[in-house]
Coordinates of C-alpha atoms in Angstrom, one line a residue:
Chain A
M1 CA 18.1 -15.0 -34.1
L2 CA 19.7 -12.3 -31.9
Q3 CA 17.7 -9.6 -33.5
E4 CA 14.4 -11.5 -33.0
T5 CA 15.2 -12.1 -29.3
V6 CA 16.0 -8.4 -28.7
T7 CA 12.8 -7.4 -30.5
I8 CA 10.7 -9.7 -28.4
I9 CA 12.3 -8.4 -25.2
A10 CA 11.9 -4.8 -26.3
Y11 CA 8.2 -5.4 -27.1
A12 CA 7.7 -7.0 -23.7
F13 CA 9.2 -4.0 -22.0
I14 CA 7.1 -1.5 -24.1
S15 CA 4.0 -3.5 -23.3
L16 CA 4.8 -3.7 -19.6
L17 CA 5.7 0.0 -19.4
V18 CA 2.4 1.1 -21.1
I19 CA 0.3 -1.1 -18.9
T20 CA 2.1 0.1 -15.7
I21 CA 1.6 3.7 -16.5
Y22 CA -2.0 3.1 -17.5
G23 CA -2.6 1.0 -14.3
L24 CA -1.2 3.7 -12.0
T25 CA -3.2 6.4 -13.7
L26 CA -6.3 4.2 -13.4
N27 CA -5.6 3.8 -9.7
G28 CA -5.3 7.6 -9.3
L29 CA -8.5 8.1 -11.3
V30 CA -10.4 5.6 -9.1
M31 CA -9.1 7.4 -5.9
K32 CA -10.5 10.6 -7.5
I33 CA -13.9 9.0 -8.3
V34 CA -14.2 7.5 -4.8
A35 CA -13.4 11.0 -3.4
R36 CA -16.1 12.6 -5.6
V37 CA -18.6 10.1 -4.3
H38 CA -17.6 11.0 -0.7
G39 CA -18.1 14.7 -1.6
R40 CA -14.3 15.4 -1.5
F41 CA -11.9 16.7 -4.2
G42 CA -9.5 13.8 -3.7
P43 CA -5.8 13.5 -4.4
P44 CA -4.4 14.5 -7.8
L45 CA -4.4 12.0 -10.6
W46 CA -0.7 11.3 -10.4
Q47 CA -0.7 10.6 -6.7
P48 CA 0.2 6.9 -7.1
F49 CA 3.3 7.8 -9.0
I50 CA 4.5 10.2 -6.3
D51 CA 3.7 7.6 -3.6
I52 CA 5.9 5.0 -5.4
I53 CA 8.8 7.5 -5.8
K54 CA 8.5 8.5 -2.2
N55 CA 8.4 4.9 -0.9
N56 CA 11.5 4.0 -3.0
A57 CA 13.2 7.1 -1.7
K58 CA 13.1 6.1 1.9
R59 CA 16.6 5.8 3.3
T60 CA 16.2 2.8 5.6
M61 CA 14.8 -0.7 5.4
I62 CA 14.2 -3.3 8.0
Y63 CA 15.1 -7.0 7.5
H64 CA 12.9 -9.7 8.9
G65 CA 14.3 -12.8 7.0
T66 CA 14.7 -14.2 3.6
M67 CA 11.0 -14.8 2.8
F68 CA 10.3 -11.3 3.9
F69 CA 12.6 -10.1 1.1
L70 CA 11.1 -12.6 -1.4
G71 CA 7.4 -11.9 -0.6
P72 CA 7.2 -8.6 -2.7
V73 CA 9.5 -10.1 -5.3
F74 CA 7.1 -13.1 -5.8
R75 CA 4.2 -10.8 -5.8
I76 CA 5.5 -8.6 -8.6
A77 CA 6.8 -11.7 -10.4
G78 CA 3.2 -13.0 -10.2
G79 CA 1.8 -9.7 -11.6
I80 CA 4.3 -9.4 -14.4
G81 CA 4.0 -13.1 -15.2
T82 CA 0.2 -12.9 -15.4
Y83 CA 0.3 -9.9 -17.7
L84 CA 3.0 -11.2 -20.0
F85 CA 1.1 -14.4 -20.9
I86 CA -2.1 -12.5 -21.8
P87 CA -2.3 -11.1 -25.4
A88 CA -3.4 -7.6 -24.6
I89 CA -4.3 -6.3 -28.1
H90 CA -5.6 -8.7 -30.7
G91 CA -3.5 -8.7 -33.8
S92 CA -0.8 -6.4 -32.4
E93 CA 2.7 -7.6 -32.5
V94 CA 3.9 -5.3 -29.6
F95 CA 1.1 -6.2 -27.3
A96 CA 0.9 -9.9 -28.1
N97 CA 3.2 -10.6 -25.2
F98 CA 4.2 -14.3 -24.8
S99 CA 0.8 -15.8 -25.6
F100 CA 0.8 -19.5 -26.6
S101 CA -1.8 -22.2 -27.2
G102 CA -2.4 -23.2 -23.5
D103 CA -2.0 -19.8 -21.9
L104 CA -5.4 -19.7 -20.1
L105 CA -4.3 -22.5 -17.7
L106 CA -1.0 -20.8 -17.0
V107 CA -2.6 -17.5 -16.4
M108 CA -5.0 -19.0 -13.9
Y109 CA -2.0 -20.5 -12.1
F110 CA -0.2 -17.2 -12.0
F111 CA -3.2 -15.5 -10.4
F112 CA -2.4 -17.6 -7.3
F113 CA 1.4 -17.5 -7.5
G114 CA 1.9 -13.9 -6.3
Q115 CA -0.6 -14.2 -3.5
L116 CA 1.0 -17.4 -2.2
G117 CA 4.5 -15.8 -2.2
M118 CA 3.1 -12.8 -0.4
A119 CA 1.5 -15.1 2.2
L120 CA 4.9 -16.6 2.9
G121 CA 6.5 -13.1 3.1
A122 CA 3.8 -11.7 5.3
G123 CA 4.0 -14.7 7.5
E124 CA 7.7 -14.1 8.2
S125 CA 7.1 -10.5 9.1
G126 CA 5.6 -11.9 12.3
H127 CA 2.8 -9.4 12.6
P128 CA -0.5 -10.9 13.9
Y129 CA -2.6 -8.8 11.5
S130 CA -0.6 -10.2 8.6
A131 CA -1.4 -13.8 9.7
I132 CA -5.1 -13.0 10.1
A133 CA -5.3 -11.3 6.7
V134 CA -3.4 -14.1 5.0
S135 CA -5.8 -16.7 6.3
R136 CA -8.7 -14.6 5.2
G137 CA -7.2 -13.9 1.8
L138 CA -6.5 -17.5 1.0
A139 CA -10.0 -18.6 2.2
Q140 CA -11.6 -15.9 0.1
M141 CA -9.4 -16.7 -2.9
T142 CA -10.4 -20.4 -2.8
A143 CA -14.0 -19.3 -2.7
F144 CA -14.1 -16.9 -5.6
E145 CA -11.9 -19.2 -7.7
V146 CA -14.8 -21.7 -7.8
P147 CA -17.2 -19.6 -10.0
F148 CA -14.3 -18.2 -12.0
A149 CA -12.9 -21.7 -12.8
L150 CA -16.4 -23.0 -13.7
S151 CA -16.9 -20.0 -16.0
V152 CA -13.5 -20.7 -17.7
I153 CA -14.5 -24.4 -18.1
S154 CA -17.7 -23.3 -19.7
L155 CA -15.7 -21.0 -22.1
A156 CA -13.3 -23.8 -22.9
I157 CA -16.3 -26.1 -23.9
Q158 CA -17.9 -23.3 -25.9
Y159 CA -14.8 -22.3 -27.9
Q160 CA -13.1 -25.7 -27.8
T161 CA -9.8 -24.1 -27.0
L162 CA -7.6 -23.1 -24.0
S163 CA -5.8 -20.3 -25.9
I164 CA -6.8 -16.8 -25.1
T165 CA -5.9 -15.6 -28.6
G166 CA -8.3 -18.4 -29.9
I167 CA -11.1 -17.2 -27.6
V168 CA -10.6 -13.6 -28.7
S169 CA -10.5 -14.6 -32.4
A170 CA -13.8 -16.5 -32.0
Q171 CA -15.4 -13.3 -30.7
Q172 CA -14.5 -11.0 -33.5
G173 CA -17.0 -9.7 -36.1
G174 CA -19.6 -7.8 -34.1
I175 CA -20.8 -7.0 -30.6
L176 CA -23.2 -10.0 -30.6
H177 CA -20.3 -12.4 -30.9
W178 CA -18.9 -11.4 -27.5
T179 CA -19.1 -14.0 -24.8
V180 CA -21.2 -11.7 -22.7
F181 CA -24.0 -12.3 -25.3
T182 CA -23.2 -15.8 -26.4
N183 CA -22.7 -17.1 -22.8
P184 CA -24.2 -14.7 -20.3
L185 CA -24.3 -17.1 -17.4
A186 CA -20.5 -17.7 -17.5
T187 CA -19.9 -13.9 -17.8
V188 CA -22.1 -13.1 -14.8
A189 CA -20.4 -15.8 -12.6
A190 CA -16.9 -14.5 -13.7
L191 CA -17.8 -10.9 -13.1
I192 CA -18.9 -11.6 -9.6
A193 CA -15.7 -13.5 -9.0
L194 CA -13.9 -10.4 -10.4
L195 CA -15.5 -8.3 -7.6
G196 CA -13.7 -10.6 -5.1
M197 CA -10.4 -10.5 -7.0
N198 CA -10.3 -6.7 -7.1
M199 CA -10.6 -6.4 -3.3
H200 CA -13.0 -3.5 -3.3
S201 CA -15.9 -3.4 -0.8
P202 CA -17.7 -5.5 0.1
F203 CA -15.0 -8.1 -0.5
D204 CA -12.0 -6.1 0.9
I205 CA -11.7 -8.4 3.9
V206 CA -8.0 -8.9 3.3
L207 CA -6.8 -5.2 3.6
A208 CA -9.8 -4.1 5.8
P209 CA -8.1 -0.8 6.7
Q210 CA -10.3 0.0 9.7
E211 CA -10.3 -3.6 11.0
I212 CA -6.9 -5.3 10.6
P213 CA -4.8 -2.4 9.4
I214 CA -3.8 -3.1 6.7
G215 CA -3.4 -6.9 6.3
P216 CA -0.5 -8.7 4.7
P217 CA 1.6 -5.6 3.9
T218 CA 1.5 -4.2 7.5
E219 CA 5.2 -4.7 8.0
F220 CA 6.2 -3.9 4.4
H221 CA 7.7 -0.5 4.0
S222 CA 10.1 1.6 1.8
A223 CA 11.0 -0.2 -1.4
Y224 CA 9.1 -3.3 -0.5
L225 CA 5.9 -1.3 -0.5
G226 CA 7.0 0.5 -3.7
L227 CA 7.2 -3.0 -5.3
L228 CA 3.8 -4.0 -4.0
Q229 CA 2.2 -0.8 -5.2
T230 CA 3.7 -1.2 -8.7
N231 CA 2.4 -4.7 -8.7
R232 CA -1.0 -3.6 -7.7
A233 CA -1.2 -1.5 -10.9
I234 CA 0.2 -4.3 -13.2
F235 CA -1.8 -7.2 -11.7
N236 CA -5.0 -5.2 -11.6
L237 CA -4.6 -4.4 -15.3
A238 CA -3.7 -8.0 -16.1
K239 CA -7.0 -9.2 -14.6
L240 CA -9.0 -6.6 -16.4
V241 CA -7.3 -7.4 -19.7
L242 CA -8.0 -11.1 -19.2
F243 CA -11.6 -10.4 -18.5
M244 CA -11.8 -8.1 -21.6
N245 CA -10.3 -10.9 -23.7
L246 CA -12.5 -13.7 -22.3
Y247 CA -15.9 -12.0 -22.1
F248 CA -15.9 -8.7 -24.0
G249 CA -14.3 -9.5 -27.3
G250 CA -10.8 -8.3 -26.7
A251 CA -9.3 -5.1 -28.1
T252 CA -7.9 -4.3 -31.5
N253 CA -6.2 -1.1 -30.5
I254 CA -5.0 0.7 -27.4
L255 CA -8.0 3.0 -27.2
I256 CA -10.5 0.2 -27.2
L257 CA -8.4 -1.5 -24.5
I258 CA -8.5 1.5 -22.3
I259 CA -12.3 2.0 -22.8
K260 CA -13.1 -1.6 -22.1
T261 CA -10.8 -2.2 -19.1
F262 CA -12.0 1.1 -17.6
S263 CA -15.6 0.1 -18.0
I264 CA -15.0 -3.4 -16.5
Y265 CA -13.2 -1.8 -13.6
M266 CA -16.0 0.6 -13.0
L267 CA -18.2 -2.4 -12.0
S268 CA -15.9 -3.1 -9.0
V269 CA -15.7 0.6 -8.2
I270 CA -19.5 1.2 -8.3
V271 CA -20.1 -1.8 -6.1
G272 CA -17.2 -0.8 -3.9
V273 CA -18.5 2.7 -3.1
S274 CA -22.1 1.4 -2.6
F275 CA -21.7 -1.4 -0.1
P276 CA -20.0 -1.8 3.3
R277 CA -17.6 -4.7 4.0
F278 CA -18.7 -8.3 4.4
R279 CA -17.5 -10.4 7.2
T280 CA -15.1 -13.2 6.2
E281 CA -17.7 -16.0 6.5
Q282 CA -20.3 -13.9 4.7
S283 CA -18.0 -13.3 1.8
I284 CA -17.0 -16.9 1.4
R285 CA -20.7 -18.1 1.6
F286 CA -21.6 -15.5 -1.0
F287 CA -19.1 -16.9 -3.5
L288 CA -20.1 -20.5 -2.9
G289 CA -23.8 -19.6 -3.3
I290 CA -25.4 -18.0 -6.3
P291 CA -22.2 -17.4 -8.4
T292 CA -21.2 -21.0 -8.1
I293 CA -24.7 -22.2 -9.1
L294 CA -24.5 -19.8 -12.1
G295 CA -21.1 -21.3 -13.0
I296 CA -22.4 -24.8 -12.8
L297 CA -25.5 -23.8 -15.0
A298 CA -23.1 -22.2 -17.5
V299 CA -21.1 -25.5 -17.8
I300 CA -24.3 -27.6 -18.1
F301 CA -25.9 -25.4 -20.7
Q302 CA -22.7 -25.6 -22.8
K303 CA -22.7 -29.4 -22.6
L304 CA -26.4 -29.7 -23.6
Chain B
M1 CA 25.9 20.1 10.1
L2 CA 25.7 16.4 10.7
K3 CA 28.5 15.0 12.7
N4 CA 30.5 11.8 12.0
Q5 CA 29.5 9.0 14.4
E6 CA 32.7 6.8 14.2
N7 CA 33.7 7.4 17.8
Q8 CA 30.5 6.1 19.4
P9 CA 29.9 2.5 20.4
Q10 CA 28.0 0.6 17.7
K11 CA 26.0 -1.7 19.9
L12 CA 23.2 -0.7 22.3
A13 CA 23.1 -2.3 25.8
N14 CA 19.3 -3.0 25.8
A15 CA 19.6 -3.1 29.6
G16 CA 15.8 -2.8 30.1
L17 CA 15.2 -6.2 28.6
P18 CA 15.4 -9.5 30.6
E19 CA 18.4 -11.7 29.7
H20 CA 16.4 -14.4 27.9
E21 CA 14.7 -11.9 25.6
K22 CA 17.7 -10.0 24.5
Y23 CA 18.5 -12.2 21.5
L24 CA 15.0 -11.4 20.1
F25 CA 15.8 -7.7 19.6
C26 CA 18.1 -5.8 17.4
D27 CA 20.9 -3.9 19.2
A28 CA 22.2 -1.7 16.4
R29 CA 22.5 2.0 16.8
P30 CA 20.5 4.3 14.5
R31 CA 22.9 5.8 12.0
I32 CA 22.9 9.1 10.2
R33 CA 21.8 8.6 6.6
H34 CA 23.3 11.4 4.5
P35 CA 21.0 12.9 1.9
F36 CA 22.0 12.8 -1.8
K37 CA 23.3 16.1 -3.3
G38 CA 21.9 18.4 -5.9
F39 CA 19.0 17.9 -8.2
W40 CA 18.3 14.3 -7.3
E41 CA 17.7 15.0 -3.6
K42 CA 15.5 18.0 -4.6
F43 CA 13.4 15.7 -6.8
L44 CA 13.1 13.1 -4.0
N45 CA 12.2 15.8 -1.5
W46 CA 9.5 17.0 -3.8
A47 CA 8.1 13.5 -3.8
R48 CA 8.4 13.3 0.0
A49 CA 6.6 16.6 0.4
N50 CA 3.8 15.6 -2.0
S51 CA 3.1 12.2 -0.5
I52 CA 2.9 12.6 3.3
W53 CA 1.5 9.6 5.0
M54 CA 0.6 10.3 8.6
L55 CA 0.4 7.7 11.3
A56 CA -3.2 7.4 12.4
Y57 CA -2.4 7.3 16.1
G58 CA -4.2 9.8 18.2
T59 CA -1.9 10.6 21.2
G60 CA -4.1 13.1 22.9
C61 CA -7.2 15.2 22.6
G62 CA -5.9 16.8 19.4
A63 CA -6.6 13.6 17.5
I64 CA -10.2 14.7 17.4
E65 CA -9.2 17.5 15.0
L66 CA -7.7 14.9 12.5
R67 CA -11.1 13.4 11.6
P68 CA -12.6 16.5 10.0
L69 CA -9.2 16.9 8.2
M70 CA -9.8 13.6 6.3
T71 CA -13.5 13.9 5.6
A72 CA -15.4 16.0 3.1
R73 CA -15.1 19.4 4.9
Y74 CA -11.4 19.9 4.9
D75 CA -10.1 16.9 2.7
V76 CA -6.4 16.8 3.2
F77 CA -6.1 14.1 0.5
R78 CA -6.0 16.8 -2.1
Y79 CA -2.6 17.9 -0.7
G80 CA -1.2 14.3 -1.0
I81 CA -1.7 13.7 2.7
A82 CA -3.2 10.3 3.7
P83 CA -3.6 8.4 7.0
R84 CA -1.7 5.2 7.3
P85 CA -2.4 2.6 10.0
T86 CA 1.1 1.3 10.5
P87 CA 4.2 3.2 11.6
R88 CA 6.4 1.3 9.2
Q89 CA 4.8 3.0 6.2
S90 CA 4.1 6.4 7.6
S91 CA 6.3 9.4 7.3
V92 CA 4.7 11.9 9.8
I93 CA 3.7 11.3 13.4
I94 CA 1.3 13.8 14.8
I95 CA 1.6 14.5 18.5
G96 CA -2.0 15.4 19.2
G97 CA -1.8 17.7 22.3
Y98 CA -0.9 16.7 25.9
C99 CA 1.4 13.8 26.2
S100 CA 1.2 11.6 29.3
V101 CA 4.2 9.5 30.4
K102 CA 2.4 6.3 29.4
T103 CA 1.7 7.8 25.9
L104 CA 5.3 9.0 25.6
K105 CA 6.5 5.4 25.6
R106 CA 4.2 4.5 22.8
I107 CA 5.1 7.6 20.9
I108 CA 8.8 6.7 21.1
R109 CA 8.1 3.1 20.0
S110 CA 6.1 4.3 17.0
Y111 CA 8.5 7.0 16.1
E112 CA 11.5 4.7 16.1
Q113 CA 9.7 2.2 13.9
M114 CA 9.1 4.7 11.2
Q115 CA 11.7 4.8 8.4
N116 CA 14.1 7.6 7.7
P117 CA 13.2 10.4 6.6
K118 CA 10.4 10.9 9.1
F119 CA 8.8 14.1 10.4
V120 CA 7.0 15.1 13.6
L121 CA 4.1 17.6 13.8
A122 CA 3.2 18.7 17.3
L123 CA -0.3 20.1 17.9
G124 CA -1.4 22.5 20.5
S125 CA 0.3 24.4 23.3
C126 CA 0.6 21.3 25.5
T127 CA 3.4 20.0 23.3
I128 CA 5.2 23.3 23.5
N129 CA 5.2 24.1 27.2
G130 CA 2.7 21.8 28.8
G131 CA -0.3 24.2 28.2
M132 CA -3.0 23.8 30.8
Y133 CA -1.3 20.6 32.1
W134 CA 2.1 22.3 32.7
D135 CA 2.1 21.3 36.4
S136 CA 0.5 17.9 36.0
Y137 CA 2.2 14.9 37.6
N138 CA 1.9 12.6 34.6
T139 CA 2.3 14.7 31.5
I140 CA 5.5 16.0 30.0
N141 CA 5.9 19.7 29.2
R142 CA 8.2 19.8 26.1
I143 CA 7.9 17.0 23.6
D144 CA 11.0 18.5 21.8
A145 CA 13.3 17.0 24.5
Y146 CA 12.2 13.5 23.7
I147 CA 11.8 13.4 19.9
P148 CA 12.9 16.0 17.3
V149 CA 9.9 18.1 16.3
D150 CA 9.7 19.7 12.8
I151 CA 6.6 21.9 13.1
Y152 CA 4.7 23.2 16.1
I153 CA 1.1 24.3 15.6
A154 CA 0.0 26.5 18.4
G155 CA -3.5 26.7 19.7
C156 CA -5.8 24.9 22.1
M157 CA -7.0 23.2 20.0
P158 CA -5.7 24.3 16.6
R159 CA -8.5 24.3 14.1
P160 CA -8.2 22.1 11.0
E161 CA -7.2 25.1 8.9
A162 CA -4.3 25.7 11.3
I163 CA -3.2 22.1 10.9
I164 CA -3.4 22.4 7.1
A165 CA -1.2 25.5 7.3
G166 CA 1.2 23.5 9.4
F167 CA 1.3 20.8 6.8
K168 CA 2.0 23.4 4.2
K169 CA 4.9 24.7 6.3
L170 CA 6.2 21.2 6.7
K171 CA 6.1 20.7 2.9
Q172 CA 8.2 23.8 2.5
L173 CA 10.7 22.5 5.1
I174 CA 10.9 19.1 3.3
K175 CA 11.4 20.7 -0.1
S176 CA 14.2 22.9 1.2
G177 CA 15.9 19.9 2.7
K178 CA 15.7 21.2 6.3
A179 CA 13.4 18.5 7.7
E180 CA 16.2 16.0 8.8
G181 CA 14.6 15.1 12.2
A182 CA 15.6 11.4 11.9
N183 CA 19.2 12.3 11.3
L184 CA 19.1 14.7 14.2
Y185 CA 17.7 11.9 16.4
A186 CA 20.5 9.6 15.4
E187 CA 23.1 12.3 15.9
N188 CA 22.0 13.2 19.4
F189 CA 20.8 9.7 20.2
D190 CA 22.4 9.5 23.7
W191 CA 20.9 12.9 24.8
Y192 CA 17.4 11.9 23.6
K193 CA 17.7 8.5 25.3
A194 CA 18.8 10.0 28.6
N195 CA 15.9 12.4 28.6
Q196 CA 13.4 9.6 27.8
K197 CA 14.8 7.2 30.4
K198 CA 14.6 10.0 33.0
I199 CA 10.8 10.1 32.5
I200 CA 9.9 6.5 31.7
K201 CA 10.7 4.5 34.8
D202 CA 9.6 1.0 33.6
W203 CA 11.8 0.9 30.5
N204 CA 11.1 -2.7 29.4
M205 CA 11.8 -2.3 25.7
P206 CA 15.0 -2.3 23.6
D207 CA 16.9 1.0 23.5
Y208 CA 16.0 1.5 19.9
N209 CA 12.8 -0.1 18.5
W210 CA 13.9 -1.1 15.0

């Protein structure tokens, strides 16, 4: 019993460590790619690691209240929670995490958990830009959740299960078994929702660096910011791994996981470097338009 | 060497604030934060030197030189330097040239909101001796008397190459552990405050902007 518990905890730590390092490297790589698009050299690949060390090495921290402390904690709890309930590699014991038969619903809940905690923390910091960005973020989140939820409902009807492991198993046995080929409408709706989730242009209305610098984390500094940056890597990867599992057949080893998550992320990056930022109402109307219709069609076609 | 601060009063008067607003602001003194010793501090200093976030606040005409720094021509991102829109998260404030009395107040507020360790880079001859504004009625001549400066970059205006050279010099200072401006500010806090209050007549902010 004790040995099993220790093994499970050790596996969770290994899984989390690998994904954090990969996530931070991916962030560095994307900074590099964006810089090359701009015609610059860009920061070194390991810049996110140095930034996190530097932020944690700051000697002073300011206190704004209890929720201000708890905001980053909730955020990273949301990130780790999301990741640890998604089976990252199909059939692997180390990367199976804490997947169980209803995990898809729990994961969709955890997506919101961190952002709601962060909204409370940013609210207590008292900065006006934080309040503006929180209202923008929650509005946009509600909007892109509609096509994503419809897409997940369509998948639940298609595979008759709410278990991510079950959905991945059903897609094994060849590239044409992937959801992207068996249910393209749901995939397109969810990938458009992913653009909103990843907060790259044109949907970066929350951080909006030149407009409301820089949104919810305006007052967060030192180790708070270090936590938020670590979460950014973990949560980002959790989303990508979930999308890989749901729509692109999952992964059977770490190399395939890296290739697939990188390719899915490139969608956001390519769209991000190509388009300028939407205004808030444009972004919300966009998600409630064509992506939602695609999601509804995906559900209808599955029920036919 | 850094002195011990035990003999100084621990609370600030915040005399510039109206009575009904005093409870809104923190009245603690800034304290010296002693660095770690040995290898660990060297490692942290290496990280600080390679991840310099500068406050994107143009205080004078020199701010115009910071735009080409960040764009494709000079690209300071490759040295780990990035602009940051909020003083809370930045570690370097750049005094871009002449500093009027009005701007000095904002510089002090921004500088004090930054977290220890923090560094100051002063551009142009105006920050050293007033430059062409040395006898102007509303600019100050030496920024060093109001906040502790780590690196001066001479010129009017210094070219982006000169600013990059200044950043490299700052990195050397940080790595060797000599860039302790925030501790210097805390140590000589009363002197800096007296100088600042001599210039800024309408002091309607707390004595230290936490």
